[in-house]
XYZ file of C-alpha atoms in Angstrom:
413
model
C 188.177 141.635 -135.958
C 184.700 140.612 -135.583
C 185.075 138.081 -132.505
C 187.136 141.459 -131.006
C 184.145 143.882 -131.736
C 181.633 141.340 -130.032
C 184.262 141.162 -127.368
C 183.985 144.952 -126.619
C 179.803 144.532 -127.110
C 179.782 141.957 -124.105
C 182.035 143.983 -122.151
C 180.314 147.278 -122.249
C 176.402 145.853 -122.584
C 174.915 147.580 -119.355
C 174.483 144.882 -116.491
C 170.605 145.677 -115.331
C 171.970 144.143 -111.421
C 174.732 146.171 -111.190
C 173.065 149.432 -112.358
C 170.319 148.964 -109.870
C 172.771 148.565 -106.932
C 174.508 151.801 -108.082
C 170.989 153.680 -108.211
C 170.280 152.343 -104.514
C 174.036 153.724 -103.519
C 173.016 157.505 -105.014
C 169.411 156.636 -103.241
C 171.547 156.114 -100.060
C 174.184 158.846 -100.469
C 170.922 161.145 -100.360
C 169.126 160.079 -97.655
C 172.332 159.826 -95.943
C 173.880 162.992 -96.329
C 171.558 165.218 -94.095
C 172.416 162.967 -91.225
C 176.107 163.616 -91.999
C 175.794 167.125 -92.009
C 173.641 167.146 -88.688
C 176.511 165.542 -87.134
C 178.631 167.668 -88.645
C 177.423 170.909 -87.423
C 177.274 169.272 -83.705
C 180.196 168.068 -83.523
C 181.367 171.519 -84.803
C 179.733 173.246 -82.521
C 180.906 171.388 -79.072
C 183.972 171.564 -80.321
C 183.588 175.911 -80.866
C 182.512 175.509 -77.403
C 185.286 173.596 -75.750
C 187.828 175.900 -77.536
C 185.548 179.174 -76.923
C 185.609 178.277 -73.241
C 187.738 175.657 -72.163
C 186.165 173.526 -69.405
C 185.758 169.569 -68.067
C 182.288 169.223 -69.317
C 182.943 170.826 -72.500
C 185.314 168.813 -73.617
C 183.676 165.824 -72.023
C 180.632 166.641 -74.370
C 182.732 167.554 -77.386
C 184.761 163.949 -76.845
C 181.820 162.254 -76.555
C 180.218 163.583 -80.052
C 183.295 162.316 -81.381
C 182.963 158.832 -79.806
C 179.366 158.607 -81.190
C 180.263 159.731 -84.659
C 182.871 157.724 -84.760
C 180.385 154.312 -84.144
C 178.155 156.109 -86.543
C 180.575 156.282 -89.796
C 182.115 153.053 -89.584
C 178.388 151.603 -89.502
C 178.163 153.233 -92.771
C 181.655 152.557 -94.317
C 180.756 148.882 -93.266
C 177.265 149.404 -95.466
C 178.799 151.430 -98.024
C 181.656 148.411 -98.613
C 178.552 145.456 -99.670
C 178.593 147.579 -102.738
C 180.981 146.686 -104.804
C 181.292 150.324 -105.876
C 184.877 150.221 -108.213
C 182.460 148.923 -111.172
C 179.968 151.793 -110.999
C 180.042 153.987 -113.687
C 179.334 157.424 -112.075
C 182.800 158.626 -111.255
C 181.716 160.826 -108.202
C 179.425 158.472 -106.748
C 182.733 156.293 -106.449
C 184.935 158.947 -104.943
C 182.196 159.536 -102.669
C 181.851 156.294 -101.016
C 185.383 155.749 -101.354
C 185.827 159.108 -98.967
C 183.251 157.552 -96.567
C 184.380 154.471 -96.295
C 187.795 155.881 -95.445
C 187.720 155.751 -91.590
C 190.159 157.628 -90.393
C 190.749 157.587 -86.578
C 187.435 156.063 -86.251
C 189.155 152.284 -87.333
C 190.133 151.950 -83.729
C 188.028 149.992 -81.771
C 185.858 151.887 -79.316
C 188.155 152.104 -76.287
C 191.255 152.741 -78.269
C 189.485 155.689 -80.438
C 188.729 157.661 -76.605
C 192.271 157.418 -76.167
C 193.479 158.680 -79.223
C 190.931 161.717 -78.957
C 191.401 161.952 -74.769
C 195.897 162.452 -75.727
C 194.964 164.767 -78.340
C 192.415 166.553 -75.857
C 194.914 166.651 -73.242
C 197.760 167.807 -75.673
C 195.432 171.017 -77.102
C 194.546 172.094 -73.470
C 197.849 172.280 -72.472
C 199.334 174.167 -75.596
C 196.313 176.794 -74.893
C 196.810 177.319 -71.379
C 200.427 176.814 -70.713
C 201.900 179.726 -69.204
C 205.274 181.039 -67.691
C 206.696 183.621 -65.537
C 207.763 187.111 -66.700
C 211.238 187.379 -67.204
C 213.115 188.183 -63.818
C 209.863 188.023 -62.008
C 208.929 184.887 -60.744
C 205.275 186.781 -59.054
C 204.115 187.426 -62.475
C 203.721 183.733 -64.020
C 200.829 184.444 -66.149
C 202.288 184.674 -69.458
C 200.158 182.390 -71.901
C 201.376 182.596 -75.689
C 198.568 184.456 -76.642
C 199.068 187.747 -76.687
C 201.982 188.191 -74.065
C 204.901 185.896 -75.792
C 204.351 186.193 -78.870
C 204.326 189.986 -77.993
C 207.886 189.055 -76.439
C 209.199 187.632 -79.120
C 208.241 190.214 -81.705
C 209.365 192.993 -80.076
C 212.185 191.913 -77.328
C 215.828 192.739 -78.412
C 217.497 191.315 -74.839
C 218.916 187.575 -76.301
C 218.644 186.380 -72.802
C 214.606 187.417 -72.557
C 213.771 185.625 -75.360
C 215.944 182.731 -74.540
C 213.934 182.701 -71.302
C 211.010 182.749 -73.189
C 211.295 180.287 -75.729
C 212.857 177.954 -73.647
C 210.301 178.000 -70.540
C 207.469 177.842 -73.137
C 208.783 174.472 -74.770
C 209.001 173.137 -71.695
C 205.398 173.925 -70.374
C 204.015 172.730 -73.275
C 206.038 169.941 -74.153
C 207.284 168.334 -71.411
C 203.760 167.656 -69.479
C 202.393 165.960 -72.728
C 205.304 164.141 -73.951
C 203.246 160.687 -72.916
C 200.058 161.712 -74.546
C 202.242 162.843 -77.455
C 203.645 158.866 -76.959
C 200.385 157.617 -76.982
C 199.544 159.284 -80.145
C 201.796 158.480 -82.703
C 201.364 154.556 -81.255
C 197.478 155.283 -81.966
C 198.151 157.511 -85.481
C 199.969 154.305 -86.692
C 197.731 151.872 -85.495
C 194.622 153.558 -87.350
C 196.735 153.700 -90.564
C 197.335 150.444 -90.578
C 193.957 149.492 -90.059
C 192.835 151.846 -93.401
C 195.589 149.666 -94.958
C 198.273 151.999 -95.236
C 201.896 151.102 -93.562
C 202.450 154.569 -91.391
C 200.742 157.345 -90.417
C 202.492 159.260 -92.869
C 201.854 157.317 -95.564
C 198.182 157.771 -94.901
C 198.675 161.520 -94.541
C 200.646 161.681 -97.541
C 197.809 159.687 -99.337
C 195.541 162.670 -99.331
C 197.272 164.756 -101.937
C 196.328 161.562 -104.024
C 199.761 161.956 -105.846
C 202.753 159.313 -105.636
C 204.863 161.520 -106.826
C 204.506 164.621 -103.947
C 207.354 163.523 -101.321
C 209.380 163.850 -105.142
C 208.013 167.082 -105.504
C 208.352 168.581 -102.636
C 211.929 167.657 -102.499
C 212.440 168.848 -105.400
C 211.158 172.348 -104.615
C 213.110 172.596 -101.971
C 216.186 171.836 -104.073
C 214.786 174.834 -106.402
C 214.850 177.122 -103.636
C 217.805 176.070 -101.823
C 220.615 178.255 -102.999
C 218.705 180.979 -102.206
C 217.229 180.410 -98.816
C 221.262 179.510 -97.740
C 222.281 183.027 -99.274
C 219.139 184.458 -97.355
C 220.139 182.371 -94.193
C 223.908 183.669 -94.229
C 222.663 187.663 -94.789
C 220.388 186.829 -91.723
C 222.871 185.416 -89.560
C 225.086 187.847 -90.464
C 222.958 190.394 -89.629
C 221.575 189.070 -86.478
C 225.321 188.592 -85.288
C 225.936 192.088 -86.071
C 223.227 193.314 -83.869
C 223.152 190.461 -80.901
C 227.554 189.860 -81.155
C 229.306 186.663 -81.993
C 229.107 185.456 -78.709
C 225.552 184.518 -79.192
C 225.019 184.144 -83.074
C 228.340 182.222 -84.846
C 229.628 183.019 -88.121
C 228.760 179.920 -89.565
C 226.607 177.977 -87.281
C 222.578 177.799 -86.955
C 220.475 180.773 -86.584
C 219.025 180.552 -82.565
C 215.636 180.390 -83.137
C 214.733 182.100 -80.249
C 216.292 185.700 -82.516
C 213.786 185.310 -85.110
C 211.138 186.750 -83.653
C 208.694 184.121 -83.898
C 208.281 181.355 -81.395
C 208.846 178.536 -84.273
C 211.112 180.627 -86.432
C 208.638 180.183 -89.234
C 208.671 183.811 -90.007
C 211.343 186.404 -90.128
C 208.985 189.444 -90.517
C 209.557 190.909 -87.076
C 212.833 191.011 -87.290
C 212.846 193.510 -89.793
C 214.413 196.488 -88.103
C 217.650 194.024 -87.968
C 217.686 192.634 -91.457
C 216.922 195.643 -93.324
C 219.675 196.119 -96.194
C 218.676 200.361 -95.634
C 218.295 201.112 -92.185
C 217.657 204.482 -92.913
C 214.581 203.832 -95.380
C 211.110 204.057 -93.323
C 209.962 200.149 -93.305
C 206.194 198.990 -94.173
C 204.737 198.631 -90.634
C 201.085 200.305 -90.582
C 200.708 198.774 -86.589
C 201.106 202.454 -85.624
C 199.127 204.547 -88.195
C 196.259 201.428 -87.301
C 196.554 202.504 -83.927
C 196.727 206.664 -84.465
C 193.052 205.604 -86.387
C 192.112 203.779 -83.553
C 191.439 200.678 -85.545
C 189.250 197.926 -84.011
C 189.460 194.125 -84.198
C 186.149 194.363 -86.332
C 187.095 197.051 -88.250
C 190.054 195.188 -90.008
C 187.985 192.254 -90.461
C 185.105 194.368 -91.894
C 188.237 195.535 -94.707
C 188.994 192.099 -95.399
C 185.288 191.830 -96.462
C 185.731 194.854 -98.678
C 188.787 193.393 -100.284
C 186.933 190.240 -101.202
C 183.682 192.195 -102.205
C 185.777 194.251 -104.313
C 187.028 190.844 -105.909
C 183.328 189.709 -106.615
C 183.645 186.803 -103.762
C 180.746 186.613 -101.507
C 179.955 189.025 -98.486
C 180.756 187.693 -95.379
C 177.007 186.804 -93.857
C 175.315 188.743 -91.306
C 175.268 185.741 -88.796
C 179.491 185.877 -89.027
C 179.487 188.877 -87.023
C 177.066 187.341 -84.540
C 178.990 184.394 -83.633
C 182.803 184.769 -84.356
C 185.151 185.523 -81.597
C 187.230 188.323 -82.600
C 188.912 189.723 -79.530
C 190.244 188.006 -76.177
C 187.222 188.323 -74.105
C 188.054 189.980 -70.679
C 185.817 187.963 -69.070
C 188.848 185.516 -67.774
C 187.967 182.651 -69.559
C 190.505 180.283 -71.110
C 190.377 179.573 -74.730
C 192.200 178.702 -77.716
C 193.531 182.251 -78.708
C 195.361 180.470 -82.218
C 193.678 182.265 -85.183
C 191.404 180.158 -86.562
C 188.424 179.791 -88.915
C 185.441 177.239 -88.814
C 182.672 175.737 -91.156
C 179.475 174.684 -89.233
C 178.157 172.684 -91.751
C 175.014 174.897 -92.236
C 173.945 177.341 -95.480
C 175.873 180.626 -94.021
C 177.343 179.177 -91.014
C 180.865 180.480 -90.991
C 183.173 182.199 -88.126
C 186.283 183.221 -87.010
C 187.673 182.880 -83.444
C 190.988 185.196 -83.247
C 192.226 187.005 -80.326
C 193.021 189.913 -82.688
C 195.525 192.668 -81.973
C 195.721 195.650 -83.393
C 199.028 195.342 -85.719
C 199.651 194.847 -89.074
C 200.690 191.776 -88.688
C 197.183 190.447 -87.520
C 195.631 192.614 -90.121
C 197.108 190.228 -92.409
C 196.143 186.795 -90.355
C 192.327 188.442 -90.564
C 192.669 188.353 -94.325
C 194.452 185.025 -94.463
C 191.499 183.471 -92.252
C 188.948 185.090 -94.053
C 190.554 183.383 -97.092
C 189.281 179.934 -95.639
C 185.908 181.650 -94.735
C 185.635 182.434 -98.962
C 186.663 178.720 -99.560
C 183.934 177.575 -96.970
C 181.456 179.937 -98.537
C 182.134 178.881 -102.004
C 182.243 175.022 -101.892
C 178.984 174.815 -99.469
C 176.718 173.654 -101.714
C 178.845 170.503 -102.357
C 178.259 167.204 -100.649
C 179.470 167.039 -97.173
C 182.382 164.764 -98.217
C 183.575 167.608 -100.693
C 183.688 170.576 -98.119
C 187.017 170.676 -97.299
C 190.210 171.341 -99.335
C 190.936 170.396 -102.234
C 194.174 168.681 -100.554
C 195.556 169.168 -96.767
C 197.839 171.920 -98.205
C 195.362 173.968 -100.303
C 193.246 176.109 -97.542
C 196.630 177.615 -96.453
C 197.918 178.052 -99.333
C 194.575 180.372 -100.039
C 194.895 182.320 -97.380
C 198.598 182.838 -97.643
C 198.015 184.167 -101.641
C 195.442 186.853 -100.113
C 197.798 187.435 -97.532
C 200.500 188.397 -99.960
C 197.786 190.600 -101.789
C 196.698 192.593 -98.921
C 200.614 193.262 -98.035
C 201.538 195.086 -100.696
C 202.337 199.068 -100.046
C 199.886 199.982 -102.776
C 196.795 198.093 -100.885
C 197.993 199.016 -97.226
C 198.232 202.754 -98.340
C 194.349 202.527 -98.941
């Protein structure tokens, strides 16, 4: 017992060499980390830029930020790694460093990381500024998917216009991309394999730190699978009441292009079909919004309220100065997709959403200002830290505020 005791002494005596080295690591991590957020912010801000106002040089300058921070982190992953860091004692120092010195994309060499990032350039432009021609009117062929198809598809009951839709959209903006799209998963792979993972998607799946998730998932999907295929068959039934068998079978897949929703993700629009009681008023506030004349600001301005009124932070003053929160009529293209950014900087958060005045994007304002209250709370965390807690866990905040703000009882306010 006594040789095991002085055992465990020897073990856990301090050693004075490896202590300093993990000093000089927190020492580095410090000087370090206002250089990372520097970059950071620039890089966040071409890239508002190229997406505010899409354009050769801006996305020429955004790519190159992202060329140069590239070069930059792997000169400090290849610093960080003469530590040997996995016998330090601080627990967050080592997740730290072990976030930095994963690389990411930026594993490629040089000329192989401006392809990756030129494919995915190429790919983003063309999904924001892909357009087709109005149904039976091949002078009008300015239909982008922001607002004008996904109008379409929300409110067209004619099978054969949103047929024509969804099928001339997939092909602008798949088929002109299909060898950056190539390119891509060749160069996704390739940069796994470099961080020492077998597949891309064993590296993505590597961020919920869990080797049990693909098992999870799977089995939440076998949870919910009896009743999603009794939801699916009242659907379809219902759809092939309205539309005929001719176009939806009895037992067959949905058409996706029915659902109101140019991925099918969400049946919500569809409503007026689906309802078990068509003669009971459904929850649609899109009109009322409009009798108020409700403006783009206005329903962000109540999603501030709502989180207020939950004792989150106010939305800061500098929000309202910089977000985008309405096409601007100024011709421009852009990237219309709802999204919400984190600049890096104390305060610096926005929202760039080509809002329309329906309930339905009264709901994506409160689902992106969910992100905004997840940037606002964890900025005071180490650059390395501001992001989700896993891939999945910003949307899955902003879809739980979502379902708040939906119910009858908050949209009679």
């Amino acid at each position: 017992v006594l040789a095991l005791l002085l055992v465990v002494a020897i073990v856990c005596a301090s050693d004075p060499e490896l202590e300093r080295s993990e000093l000089d690591a927190q020492r580095y991590l410090g000087e370090l980390e206002p250089e990372i957020l520097a970059r950071n912010n620039n890089a966040t801000e071409l890239s508002w830029a190229y997406e505010s106002s899409i354009s050769e040089e801006s996305l020429k300058q955004r790519n190159d930020a992202a060329s140069r921070n590239a070069n930059f982190f792997k000169e400090v992953a290849r610093e960080l790694r003469e530590y040997d860091y996995n016998s330090f004692k601080d627990a967050d120092l080592k997740r730290r460093i072990k976030k930095l010195t994963d690389l990411g994309y930026a594993a490629l060499s040089e000329d192989k990381f401006s392809q990756l990032v030129d494919a995915i350039s190429r790919m983003q432009e063309n999904y924001a500024t892909a357009k087709v021609c109005e149904y039976r009117n091949d002078t009008n062929c300015n239909f982008g998917l922001e607002p004008e198809l996904t109008l379409k598809l929300a409110k067209s009951r004619d099978p054969e216009e949103l047929k024509h839709y969804w099928v001339q959209w997939h092909i602008v903006a798949g088929k002109p991309v299909r060898k950056d799209f190539d390119e891509y998963v060749t160069l996704n792979r390739e940069a796994a394999q470099l961080n020492n993972f077998t597949s891309g998607a064993e590296y993505w799946l590597d961020a919920y730190e869990d080797d049990t998730f693909e098992a999870q998932v799977d089995a939440a999907i076998e949870q919910i699978r009896p009743l999603y295929e009794q939801i699916h068959a009242y659907v379809r039934y219902k759809l092939r009441k309205h539309y005929g068998s001719e176009i939806v079978s009895e037992k067959g897949p949905i058409p996706v292009h029915l659902l109101g929703n140019m991925w099918g993700q969400s049946w919500d629009n569809i409503a007026d079909i689906t309802t078990p009681f068509p003669d009971k008023k459904l929850l649609d506030v899109t009109d009322e919004m409009v009798r108020q004349q409700y403006t783009a600001r206005k329903m962000f301005e109540m999603g501030d309220e709502f989180f207020t009124s939950l004792n989150m932070t106010k939305l800061p003053p500098t929000f309202w100065e910089k977000s985008i929160l309405e096409k601007p009529k100024d011709g421009r293209e852009l990237v219309c997709h709802a999204s919400a950014w984190d600049f890096y900087k104390k305060d610096d958060v926005r929202i760039k959403q080509c809002t329309r005045i329906t309930m339905e994007d009264f709901f994506t304002a409160h689902h992106e200002l969910g992100h905004i209250q997840y940037y606002l709370q964890y900025q005071h965390l180490p650059s390395v830290y501001r992001e989700g807690a896993n891939p999945g866990f910003h949307e899955a905040v902003g879809d739980v505020v979502s379902l708040s703000v939906s119910s009858p009882k908050h949209l009679e306010r």
